[in-house]
CSV table of C-alpha atoms in Angstrom, one decimal:
chain,number,residue,atom,x,y,z
A,1,MET,CA,66.8,10.1,-32.5
A,2,SER,CA,70.5,9.8,-32.2
A,3,ALA,CA,72.9,11.7,-34.5
A,4,PRO,CA,73.7,10.1,-37.8
A,5,ALA,CA,76.8,7.8,-37.9
A,6,PHE,CA,79.9,8.6,-39.7
A,7,ASN,CA,79.5,8.1,-43.5
A,8,LEU,CA,82.9,6.8,-44.4
A,9,GLN,CA,81.8,4.5,-47.3
A,10,SER,CA,82.3,7.3,-49.8
A,11,ILE,CA,85.8,7.9,-48.6
A,12,TYR,CA,87.0,4.4,-47.9
A,13,PRO,CA,85.1,1.5,-49.4
A,14,VAL,CA,85.3,-1.7,-47.3
A,15,ALA,CA,87.0,-4.6,-48.9
A,16,SER,CA,84.5,-7.4,-49.8
A,17,SER,CA,86.8,-10.2,-50.6
A,18,LYS,CA,87.2,-12.8,-47.9
A,19,ARG,CA,90.9,-13.3,-48.5
A,20,LYS,CA,92.6,-10.3,-47.2
A,21,SER,CA,96.0,-9.0,-48.4
A,22,MET,CA,98.6,-7.7,-45.9
A,23,SER,CA,97.6,-4.1,-46.6
A,24,ASP,CA,93.9,-5.0,-45.9
A,25,LYS,CA,95.0,-6.3,-42.5
A,26,ASN,CA,97.1,-3.2,-41.8
A,27,PHE,CA,94.7,-0.2,-42.3
A,28,GLY,CA,94.9,-0.5,-46.1
A,29,LEU,CA,98.6,0.5,-46.1
A,30,THR,CA,101.6,-1.3,-47.7
A,31,GLU,CA,104.6,-1.8,-45.4
A,32,ASP,CA,106.5,1.0,-47.1
A,33,GLU,CA,103.6,3.4,-46.8
A,34,PHE,CA,103.1,2.4,-43.1
A,35,ASN,CA,106.8,2.9,-42.3
A,36,ARG,CA,106.9,6.2,-44.0
A,37,MET,CA,103.9,7.5,-42.1
A,38,LEU,CA,105.2,6.1,-38.9
A,39,LYS,CA,108.4,8.0,-39.3
A,40,ALA,CA,106.4,11.2,-39.9
A,41,LEU,CA,104.3,10.4,-36.8
A,42,LYS,CA,107.5,10.3,-34.7
A,43,GLN,CA,108.2,13.8,-36.0
A,44,GLY,CA,104.8,15.1,-35.0
A,45,ASP,CA,102.8,14.5,-38.2
A,46,ASP,CA,99.5,12.8,-37.3
A,47,SER,CA,98.5,11.8,-40.8
A,48,LEU,CA,98.8,8.1,-40.0
A,49,PHE,CA,96.1,8.6,-37.4
A,50,GLU,CA,93.8,10.4,-39.6
A,51,HIS,CA,94.2,7.5,-42.0
A,52,ILE,CA,93.6,4.8,-39.3
A,53,TYR,CA,90.6,6.7,-38.1
A,54,LEU,CA,89.0,7.0,-41.5
A,55,PHE,CA,89.9,3.4,-42.6
A,56,HIS,CA,89.2,1.4,-39.6
A,57,TYR,CA,87.0,3.4,-37.2
A,58,GLU,CA,83.6,2.3,-38.6
A,59,ASN,CA,84.6,-1.4,-38.7
A,60,CYS,CA,85.8,-1.2,-35.1
A,61,VAL,CA,82.7,0.5,-33.9
A,62,LYS,CA,80.4,-1.9,-35.8
A,63,TYR,CA,82.3,-4.8,-34.2
A,64,LEU,CA,81.9,-3.4,-30.7
A,65,VAL,CA,78.2,-2.6,-31.2
A,66,LYS,CA,77.3,-6.0,-32.9
A,67,PHE,CA,79.5,-8.4,-30.9
A,68,ARG,CA,80.2,-6.7,-27.6
A,69,GLY,CA,76.7,-5.1,-27.2
A,70,ALA,CA,78.1,-1.5,-26.9
A,71,THR,CA,76.1,1.6,-27.6
A,72,ARG,CA,77.6,3.9,-30.3
A,73,ASP,CA,78.8,6.3,-27.7
A,74,LEU,CA,80.6,3.7,-25.7
A,75,ALA,CA,82.1,2.2,-28.8
A,76,TYR,CA,83.3,5.6,-29.9
A,77,ARG,CA,85.0,6.2,-26.6
A,78,ALA,CA,86.6,2.8,-26.5
A,79,THR,CA,87.8,3.2,-30.1
A,80,MET,CA,89.2,6.6,-29.3
A,81,LYS,CA,91.1,5.3,-26.3
A,82,ALA,CA,92.5,2.5,-28.4
A,83,LEU,CA,93.6,5.0,-31.0
A,84,LEU,CA,95.4,7.1,-28.3
A,85,GLU,CA,97.2,4.1,-26.8
A,86,THR,CA,98.1,2.7,-30.3
A,87,ARG,CA,99.8,6.0,-31.1
A,88,LYS,CA,102.0,5.8,-28.0
A,89,GLU,CA,102.9,2.2,-28.7
A,90,LEU,CA,103.8,3.0,-32.3
A,91,ILE,CA,106.1,5.8,-31.1
A,92,GLN,CA,107.7,3.4,-28.7
A,93,ASP,CA,108.2,0.9,-31.5
A,94,LYS,CA,106.1,-1.7,-29.7
A,95,LEU,CA,104.0,-2.5,-32.7
A,96,VAL,CA,105.1,-3.7,-36.1
A,97,TYR,CA,103.4,-4.0,-39.5
A,98,ASN,CA,101.7,-7.4,-39.2
A,99,ASN,CA,98.0,-7.6,-38.4
A,100,LEU,CA,97.3,-4.1,-37.0
A,101,ASN,CA,93.6,-4.1,-37.7
A,102,PHE,CA,93.1,-7.1,-35.4
A,103,LEU,CA,95.4,-5.7,-32.7
A,104,PHE,CA,93.6,-2.4,-32.8
A,105,THR,CA,90.1,-3.9,-32.6
A,106,ASN,CA,91.2,-6.2,-29.8
A,107,LYS,CA,92.6,-3.2,-27.9
A,108,ALA,CA,89.3,-1.3,-28.4
A,109,GLY,CA,87.5,-4.3,-27.0
A,110,LYS,CA,89.7,-4.3,-23.9
A,111,LYS,CA,89.1,-0.5,-23.5
A,112,LEU,CA,85.4,-1.1,-23.7
A,113,GLY,CA,85.6,-3.7,-20.9
A,114,LYS,CA,87.5,-1.3,-18.8
A,115,ILE,CA,85.1,1.6,-19.3
A,116,ARG,CA,82.2,-0.7,-18.4
A,117,SER,CA,83.8,-2.1,-15.3
A,118,LEU,CA,84.6,1.5,-14.1
A,119,LYS,CA,81.0,2.6,-14.8
A,120,LYS,CA,79.7,-0.4,-12.9
A,121,GLU,CA,82.0,0.3,-9.9
A,122,ARG,CA,80.8,3.8,-9.7
A,123,MET,CA,77.1,2.9,-10.0
A,124,THR,CA,77.5,0.2,-7.3
A,125,MET,CA,79.3,2.5,-5.0
A,126,SER,CA,76.9,5.4,-5.4
A,127,SER,CA,73.9,3.2,-4.9
A,128,ILE,CA,75.0,2.1,-1.5
A,129,GLU,CA,73.3,4.4,1.0
A,130,GLY,CA,75.5,6.4,3.2
A,131,MET,CA,78.7,5.5,1.4
A,132,ASP,CA,80.8,8.3,0.2
A,133,PHE,CA,82.0,7.3,-3.3
A,134,LYS,CA,85.1,9.4,-3.0
A,135,ASP,CA,86.4,7.4,0.0
A,136,SER,CA,86.3,4.1,-1.8
A,137,SER,CA,87.4,4.8,-5.4
A,138,SER,CA,91.0,4.6,-6.4
A,139,PHE,CA,93.0,7.8,-5.9
A,140,LEU,CA,94.5,7.5,-9.4
A,141,GLU,CA,91.0,7.3,-11.0
A,142,GLU,CA,90.0,10.5,-9.1
A,143,LEU,CA,92.8,12.4,-10.8
A,144,GLN,CA,91.2,11.9,-14.2
A,145,THR,CA,88.7,14.8,-14.1
A,146,LYS,CA,88.0,17.8,-16.2
A,147,GLU,CA,88.9,20.3,-13.4
A,148,ILE,CA,92.3,18.6,-12.7
A,149,ASN,CA,93.0,18.5,-16.4
A,150,GLU,CA,92.5,22.3,-16.6
A,151,CYS,CA,94.9,22.8,-13.7
A,152,VAL,CA,97.5,20.7,-15.5
A,153,SER,CA,96.9,22.6,-18.8
A,154,LYS,CA,97.4,25.9,-17.0
A,155,ALA,CA,100.6,24.7,-15.2
A,156,LEU,CA,102.2,23.4,-18.4
A,157,GLN,CA,101.3,26.6,-20.3
A,158,GLU,CA,102.9,28.7,-17.5
A,159,LEU,CA,105.9,26.4,-17.5
A,160,GLU,CA,106.4,26.8,-21.2
A,161,GLN,CA,106.0,30.6,-21.0
A,162,LYS,CA,108.6,30.8,-18.2
A,163,GLU,CA,111.0,28.8,-20.3
A,164,ILE,CA,110.5,31.0,-23.3
A,165,ALA,CA,111.1,34.1,-21.2
A,166,LYS,CA,114.2,32.6,-19.7
A,167,ALA,CA,115.5,31.6,-23.1
A,168,GLU,CA,115.0,35.2,-24.3
A,169,LYS,CA,116.9,36.6,-21.3
A,170,LEU,CA,119.8,34.2,-22.0
A,171,ARG,CA,119.8,35.1,-25.7
A,172,LYS,CA,120.0,38.8,-24.8
A,173,ALA,CA,122.9,38.1,-22.5
A,174,GLY,CA,124.6,36.4,-25.3
A,175,LYS,CA,124.3,32.9,-23.7
A,176,LYS,CA,122.9,29.7,-25.1
A,177,SER,CA,119.7,28.3,-23.6
A,178,PRO,CA,119.5,24.5,-23.0
A,179,LEU,CA,118.1,22.5,-25.9
A,180,GLU,CA,115.9,20.3,-23.7
A,181,LYS,CA,112.9,22.2,-22.3
A,182,CYS,CA,111.1,20.9,-19.2
A,183,SER,CA,107.7,21.0,-20.9
A,184,GLU,CA,109.0,18.7,-23.7
A,185,LEU,CA,110.9,16.4,-21.3
A,186,LEU,CA,107.9,15.8,-19.1
A,187,LYS,CA,105.8,14.9,-22.1
A,188,LEU,CA,108.5,12.6,-23.7
A,189,HIS,CA,109.2,10.7,-20.4
A,190,PHE,CA,105.9,10.6,-18.6
A,191,TYR,CA,103.4,10.6,-21.5
A,192,GLU,CA,105.2,9.0,-24.4
A,193,ASN,CA,107.0,6.7,-21.9
A,194,LEU,CA,110.5,7.1,-23.5
A,195,SER,CA,113.5,6.2,-21.5
A,196,TYR,CA,116.2,8.9,-20.9
A,197,PRO,CA,118.7,7.4,-23.2
A,198,LYS,CA,116.1,7.4,-26.0
A,199,ILE,CA,115.3,11.0,-25.2
A,200,VAL,CA,119.0,11.9,-25.4
A,201,ARG,CA,119.1,10.3,-28.9
A,202,ILE,CA,116.2,12.5,-30.0
A,203,TYR,CA,118.1,15.7,-29.1
A,204,HIS,CA,121.6,14.5,-29.9
A,205,SER,CA,121.4,11.9,-32.6
A,206,ASP,CA,125.1,11.7,-33.2
A,207,ALA,CA,126.1,11.2,-29.5
A,208,THR,CA,128.3,8.3,-28.7
A,209,ASP,CA,127.2,5.6,-26.2
A,210,ALA,CA,129.3,7.1,-23.4
A,211,GLU,CA,127.8,10.5,-24.1
A,212,VAL,CA,124.3,9.1,-24.1
A,213,ILE,CA,124.9,7.6,-20.6
A,214,THR,CA,126.2,10.8,-19.2
A,215,LYS,CA,123.6,13.0,-20.8
A,216,ALA,CA,120.8,10.6,-19.8
A,217,ASP,CA,121.9,10.8,-16.2
A,218,THR,CA,121.9,14.7,-16.4
A,219,LEU,CA,118.5,14.7,-18.0
A,220,SER,CA,117.1,12.4,-15.3
A,221,LYS,CA,118.3,14.7,-12.6
A,222,LYS,CA,117.0,17.8,-14.4
A,223,VAL,CA,113.5,16.2,-14.7
A,224,ASN,CA,113.4,15.1,-11.1
A,225,ARG,CA,115.0,18.1,-9.4
A,226,THR,CA,113.9,21.0,-11.6
A,227,CYS,CA,111.0,20.2,-14.0
A,228,LEU,CA,108.8,18.2,-11.6
A,229,LYS,CA,109.5,20.7,-8.8
A,230,HIS,CA,108.3,23.6,-11.0
A,231,LEU,CA,105.3,21.7,-12.2
A,232,LYS,CA,104.2,20.8,-8.7
A,233,LEU,CA,104.7,24.5,-7.6
A,234,LEU,CA,102.5,25.6,-10.4
A,235,LEU,CA,99.9,22.9,-9.7
A,236,LYS,CA,99.7,23.6,-5.9
A,237,GLY,CA,97.3,26.6,-5.9
A,238,CYS,CA,95.0,25.3,-8.6
A,239,LEU,CA,94.7,21.7,-7.3
A,240,LYS,CA,94.0,22.9,-3.7
A,241,GLY,CA,91.1,24.9,-5.1
A,242,VAL,CA,89.7,21.8,-6.9
A,243,PHE,CA,89.8,19.6,-3.8
A,244,ASP,CA,88.5,22.3,-1.5
A,245,ASN,CA,85.2,22.6,-3.6
B,1,MET,CA,93.1,15.5,-0.6
B,2,LYS,CA,95.8,14.1,1.7
B,3,LYS,CA,97.4,12.1,-1.1
B,4,ILE,CA,97.5,15.1,-3.5
B,5,GLN,CA,99.1,17.2,-0.7
B,6,GLN,CA,101.7,14.4,-0.2
B,7,TYR,CA,102.3,14.4,-4.0
B,8,LEU,CA,102.8,18.2,-4.1
B,9,ASN,CA,105.1,18.1,-1.1
B,10,ASN,CA,107.2,15.2,-2.4
B,11,GLN,CA,106.1,12.9,0.4
B,12,LEU,CA,105.0,10.0,-1.8
B,13,SER,CA,107.3,7.1,-2.6
B,14,GLU,CA,109.2,7.5,-5.9
B,15,ARG,CA,106.9,4.9,-7.5
B,16,GLU,CA,103.7,6.6,-6.4
B,17,ASP,CA,105.0,10.0,-7.4
B,18,ASP,CA,105.9,8.6,-10.9
B,19,GLN,CA,102.4,7.1,-11.2
B,20,VAL,CA,100.6,10.3,-10.3
B,21,THR,CA,102.7,12.4,-12.7
B,22,ARG,CA,102.0,9.9,-15.5
B,23,VAL,CA,98.3,9.9,-14.9
B,24,LEU,CA,98.1,13.7,-14.7
B,25,LEU,CA,100.1,14.2,-17.9
B,26,SER,CA,98.5,11.3,-19.8
B,27,ASN,CA,95.0,12.5,-19.1
B,28,TYR,CA,95.9,16.0,-20.2
B,29,TYR,CA,97.8,15.1,-23.4
B,30,ASP,CA,95.2,12.4,-24.4
B,31,SER,CA,92.3,14.9,-24.1
B,32,ALA,CA,94.2,17.6,-26.0
B,33,LEU,CA,95.1,15.1,-28.8
B,34,GLN,CA,91.5,13.8,-29.0
B,35,GLN,CA,90.1,17.3,-29.3
B,36,ARG,CA,92.6,18.2,-32.0
B,37,TRP,CA,91.8,15.1,-34.1
B,38,GLU,CA,88.0,15.6,-33.7
B,39,GLN,CA,88.4,19.2,-34.8
B,40,GLN,CA,90.6,18.3,-37.8
B,41,LEU,CA,88.1,15.5,-38.9
B,42,SER,CA,85.2,17.9,-38.5
B,43,GLU,CA,87.0,20.6,-40.6
B,44,LYS,CA,88.3,18.3,-43.3
B,45,TYR,CA,85.5,15.9,-43.8
B,46,GLY,CA,82.5,17.4,-41.9
B,47,LEU,CA,82.6,14.4,-39.4
B,48,ASP,CA,81.2,15.0,-36.0
B,49,ALA,CA,81.7,12.9,-32.9
B,50,PRO,CA,78.5,10.9,-32.1
B,51,GLN,CA,76.0,12.5,-29.7
B,52,LYS,CA,75.7,10.8,-26.3
B,53,THR,CA,72.6,8.4,-26.3
B,54,LYS,CA,70.6,7.7,-23.2
B,55,THR,CA,71.3,4.2,-21.9
B,56,LYS,CA,68.1,2.1,-21.3
B,57,VAL,CA,67.3,1.6,-17.7
B,58,ARG,CA,65.9,-1.8,-16.9
B,59,SER,CA,63.0,-1.9,-14.4
B,60,LEU,CA,63.9,-3.0,-10.9
B,61,PRO,CA,61.9,-6.4,-10.9
B,62,LYS,CA,63.7,-7.4,-14.1
B,63,ARG,CA,67.1,-6.5,-12.6
B,64,LEU,CA,66.4,-8.5,-9.5
B,65,VAL,CA,65.4,-11.5,-11.6
B,66,ALA,CA,68.6,-11.3,-13.6
B,67,VAL,CA,70.7,-11.0,-10.4
B,68,ALA,CA,68.9,-14.0,-8.8
B,69,ALA,CA,69.3,-16.2,-11.9
B,70,THR,CA,73.0,-15.4,-12.1
B,71,PHE,CA,73.4,-16.2,-8.5
B,72,LEU,CA,71.7,-19.6,-8.8
B,73,LEU,CA,73.8,-20.5,-11.8
B,74,PHE,CA,77.0,-19.9,-9.9
B,75,LEU,CA,75.7,-21.6,-6.8
B,76,SER,CA,74.9,-24.8,-8.6
B,77,ALA,CA,78.3,-25.1,-10.3
B,78,TYR,CA,80.2,-27.7,-8.3
B,79,GLN,CA,83.7,-26.7,-9.3
B,80,LEU,CA,83.2,-23.1,-8.3
B,81,ASN,CA,83.7,-23.9,-4.6
B,82,ASN,CA,87.1,-25.4,-5.3
B,83,TYR,CA,87.9,-22.5,-7.8
B,84,PHE,CA,87.4,-19.9,-5.1
B,85,GLN,CA,89.6,-21.7,-2.6
B,86,LYS,CA,92.5,-22.3,-4.9
B,87,THR,CA,94.8,-19.7,-6.1
B,88,THR,CA,95.2,-19.8,-9.8
B,89,PRO,CA,98.7,-20.1,-11.4
B,90,ASN,CA,98.3,-16.6,-13.0
B,91,GLU,CA,97.6,-15.1,-9.5
B,92,LEU,CA,100.7,-16.8,-8.1
B,93,VAL,CA,102.8,-15.6,-11.0
B,94,ALA,CA,101.6,-12.0,-10.5
B,95,MET,CA,102.2,-12.3,-6.8
B,96,HIS,CA,105.8,-13.6,-7.2
B,97,LEU,CA,106.6,-10.9,-9.7
B,98,SER,CA,105.3,-8.2,-7.5
B,99,ASN,CA,108.0,-9.0,-4.9
B,100,LYS,CA,111.0,-7.7,-6.8
B,101,GLU,CA,114.4,-9.2,-6.5
B,102,PRO,CA,116.8,-6.7,-4.9
B,103,HIS,CA,120.0,-6.0,-6.8
B,104,THR,CA,122.9,-7.3,-4.9
B,105,ASN,CA,125.8,-6.2,-7.1
B,106,ASN,CA,128.2,-3.6,-5.7
B,107,ARG,CA,128.0,-0.3,-7.3
B,108,LYS,CA,131.4,0.7,-8.5
B,109,SER,CA,132.7,4.2,-8.6
B,110,LEU,CA,132.6,5.9,-12.1
B,111,GLU,CA,135.6,4.9,-14.0
B,112,SER,CA,136.5,6.0,-17.5
B,113,MET,CA,135.5,2.6,-18.9
B,114,ASP,CA,132.2,2.8,-20.8
B,115,VAL,CA,131.0,-0.6,-20.0
B,116,GLU,CA,131.4,0.0,-16.2
B,117,ASP,CA,129.5,3.3,-16.5
B,118,ALA,CA,126.7,1.6,-18.3
B,119,ARG,CA,126.6,-1.2,-15.8
B,120,ASN,CA,126.6,1.3,-12.9
B,121,ALA,CA,123.8,3.2,-14.5
B,122,ALA,CA,121.9,0.0,-15.2
B,123,ILE,CA,122.1,-1.0,-11.6
B,124,ASN,CA,121.0,2.5,-10.4
B,125,THR,CA,118.0,2.5,-12.6
B,126,TYR,CA,117.1,-1.0,-11.8
B,127,VAL,CA,117.1,-0.1,-8.1
B,128,GLN,CA,114.9,2.9,-8.9
B,129,GLU,CA,112.6,0.5,-10.7
B,130,ASP,CA,113.1,2.4,-13.9
B,131,HIS,CA,113.3,-0.8,-15.8
B,132,LYS,CA,113.0,0.7,-19.3
B,133,SER,CA,116.1,2.8,-18.7
B,134,SER,CA,117.9,-0.1,-17.1
B,135,ILE,CA,117.2,-2.2,-20.2
B,136,ASP,CA,118.9,0.4,-22.4
B,137,TYR,CA,122.0,0.5,-20.2
B,138,TYR,CA,122.2,-3.2,-20.0
B,139,ASN,CA,122.0,-3.5,-23.7
B,140,ILE,CA,125.2,-1.5,-23.9
B,141,VAL,CA,126.9,-3.8,-21.4
B,142,LEU,CA,125.6,-7.0,-23.2
B,143,SER,CA,126.8,-5.7,-26.5
B,144,SER,CA,130.4,-5.7,-25.2
B,145,ASN,CA,132.6,-8.8,-24.6
B,146,ASP,CA,132.9,-8.0,-20.9
B,147,ASN,CA,129.5,-9.2,-19.7
B,148,THR,CA,128.6,-11.7,-16.9
B,149,ILE,CA,125.8,-14.0,-15.9
B,150,ASP,CA,124.6,-11.2,-13.5
B,151,ASP,CA,124.1,-8.8,-16.4
B,152,TYR,CA,122.0,-11.3,-18.4
B,153,TYR,CA,120.1,-12.3,-15.2
B,154,TYR,CA,119.1,-8.7,-14.3
B,155,GLN,CA,118.4,-7.8,-17.9
B,156,GLY,CA,116.0,-10.8,-18.0
B,157,LEU,CA,114.3,-9.5,-14.8
B,158,ASN,CA,114.1,-6.0,-16.3
B,159,TYR,CA,112.2,-7.4,-19.3
B,160,LEU,CA,109.9,-9.5,-17.0
B,161,TYR,CA,109.1,-6.5,-14.8
B,162,SER,CA,108.3,-4.3,-17.8
B,163,GLU,CA,105.9,-6.9,-19.3
B,164,GLN,CA,108.2,-8.1,-22.1
B,165,PRO,CA,108.2,-11.9,-21.3
B,166,GLU,CA,109.4,-13.0,-24.7
B,167,ALA,CA,112.5,-10.9,-24.4
B,168,ALA,CA,112.9,-12.1,-20.8
B,169,ILE,CA,112.9,-15.7,-22.0
B,170,LYS,CA,115.5,-15.0,-24.7
B,171,THR,CA,117.8,-13.2,-22.2
B,172,LEU,CA,117.4,-15.7,-19.3
B,173,LYS,CA,118.3,-18.5,-21.7
B,174,GLU,CA,121.5,-16.7,-22.6
B,175,ALA,CA,122.2,-16.3,-18.8
B,176,LEU,CA,122.1,-20.1,-18.5
B,177,LYS,CA,124.9,-20.4,-21.0
B,178,LYS,CA,127.2,-18.3,-18.9
B,179,PRO,CA,129.5,-19.8,-16.3
B,180,ILE,CA,129.1,-18.7,-12.6
B,181,LEU,CA,132.4,-17.1,-11.6
B,182,PRO,CA,133.5,-16.6,-8.0
B,183,THR,CA,133.0,-12.8,-8.5
B,184,ASP,CA,129.3,-13.2,-9.7
B,185,LYS,CA,126.5,-12.6,-7.2
B,186,THR,CA,124.1,-15.0,-9.0
B,187,ARG,CA,123.9,-17.9,-6.6
B,188,SER,CA,122.8,-20.7,-8.8
B,189,TYR,CA,121.2,-21.5,-12.1
B,190,GLU,CA,118.1,-22.6,-10.2
B,191,THR,CA,117.1,-18.9,-9.6
B,192,ILE,CA,117.3,-18.3,-13.4
B,193,HIS,CA,115.1,-21.4,-14.0
B,194,TRP,CA,112.6,-20.0,-11.6
B,195,TYR,CA,112.2,-16.7,-13.5
B,196,LEU,CA,112.3,-18.5,-16.8
B,197,GLY,CA,109.4,-20.6,-15.6
B,198,LEU,CA,107.4,-17.4,-14.6
B,199,ALA,CA,108.2,-15.9,-18.0
B,200,TYR,CA,106.9,-19.0,-19.8
B,201,LEU,CA,103.7,-18.8,-17.8
B,202,LYS,CA,103.3,-15.1,-18.8
B,203,VAL,CA,103.4,-16.2,-22.5
B,204,GLU,CA,101.0,-19.1,-21.6
B,205,ASP,CA,103.6,-21.8,-22.5
B,206,THR,CA,102.7,-24.0,-19.6
B,207,ALA,CA,104.6,-27.0,-20.9
B,208,SER,CA,107.9,-25.2,-21.0
B,209,ALA,CA,107.2,-23.5,-17.7
B,210,ILE,CA,106.8,-26.9,-16.0
B,211,ILE,CA,110.0,-28.2,-17.5
B,212,GLU,CA,111.9,-25.2,-16.0
B,213,LEU,CA,110.2,-25.5,-12.6
B,214,LYS,CA,110.9,-29.2,-12.4
B,215,THR,CA,114.6,-28.5,-12.9
B,216,ILE,CA,114.7,-26.7,-9.5
B,217,LYS,CA,115.6,-29.0,-6.6
B,218,VAL,CA,116.7,-26.6,-3.8
B,219,ASP,CA,116.1,-22.9,-4.5
B,220,LYS,CA,112.5,-21.7,-3.7
B,221,LYS,CA,111.4,-25.3,-3.3
B,222,GLU,CA,108.1,-24.6,-1.5
B,223,LEU,CA,107.2,-21.8,-4.0
B,224,VAL,CA,107.9,-24.2,-6.9
B,225,GLU,CA,105.8,-26.9,-5.4
B,226,GLU,CA,102.9,-24.5,-4.8
B,227,LEU,CA,103.0,-23.3,-8.4
B,228,LEU,CA,103.3,-26.8,-9.9
B,229,GLU,CA,100.3,-27.9,-7.8
B,230,ALA,CA,98.3,-24.9,-9.0
B,231,LEU,CA,99.2,-25.7,-12.6
B,232,GLU,CA,98.1,-29.3,-12.1
B,233,PHE,CA,94.8,-28.3,-10.6
B,234,ASP,CA,94.2,-25.7,-13.4
B,235,LYS,CA,94.8,-28.4,-16.0
B,236,ASN,CA,92.4,-30.9,-14.3
B,237,SER,CA,89.6,-28.3,-13.9
B,238,LYS,CA,89.6,-27.5,-17.6
């Protein structure tokens, strides 16, 4: 017997009227509420996602199970992936208050399709006798494993600790440490997909356009020459161990 | 293993290096965020992630019957033979957009003028295929009075390469309104009509795409003919 499903009815009753208001189409939020929570999200407060998860998760999973033939586990994974991608798109201002319920469910459907096609590819490849799965799968897919994740986690933690130690040293010497930390820059540019000018505006909101251009250029060089170099050095030993096993 | 060694030794192309870094960091941050959310939901509302259920495994004879039936269905479809031989319009669009237009403007040395700095940075980032940054720099150039057809054209390409076809359409239309000066590197309006056509196809506005493509008489003539033919075939086979 599988584990019981989420019981969200007691927290968020589902709207029964056929004619939906704008807030019904947008996770039960008015435009003001949504914009306020979006602003908080950009400052690191994930309350919007707690709300989306509680309001829309069950509907989304039900849709995927009923209309796309997914198991609950697959539906959960697809919905979670959609949630993570939606968060990034909201931070990048790629989504606006319009019909977010539909967009989200649609996205979850696409994620489900992708999970299934990856699964099928792996099953097909592994069932062909004598064929080494690793030779034929995409290199980028191979990077998404638990062991590599642990290496990245270790490397980022070490990078952060080194930066804290360096900042302390500079402080003791009476010098200022740079505002922009490598661990943050790597996350903002490579994970949240923000361009360098946008990153500059986060750290220096009152910079002029000319200053933004110069600082963005400096940031880009710092990320490429310093931050990535350190990250790769820290990753070297750990990743070698993963691929040797 | 070889690829990861190349990545760690900075031997990959800039694009591949960027891709690998994005995948490594995305995977890590996504997992960490998911774990945090699940923990918070569990603590606050007592909600637990669903347990993994075993997927049903169909018996081999049933699987074989299903595969054979699917195969026969496809085999008996008359149009399928033509479909596999013809390249679809979407495939052609994707193929053309994967061959990126080189930037031919001269890079000027850094002057004290803001617009020139921005244009220089826009060109640099375009060449590095950092289209998102290039968009931001070109926005600065385009907000000034000192902008040219080239600026609008490459901004349009930036939007197209970063999967924002609606913005590309708007910008390329603005480019068509600008005169071609002797100092501009944009050769003719036909190139702009070509990319406008591709952008319309990306938003599935085939009618507008055909209008743009039929405007072209000289530039990329063979490619235009191929694409128009594919669109015609696509229309007839629906």
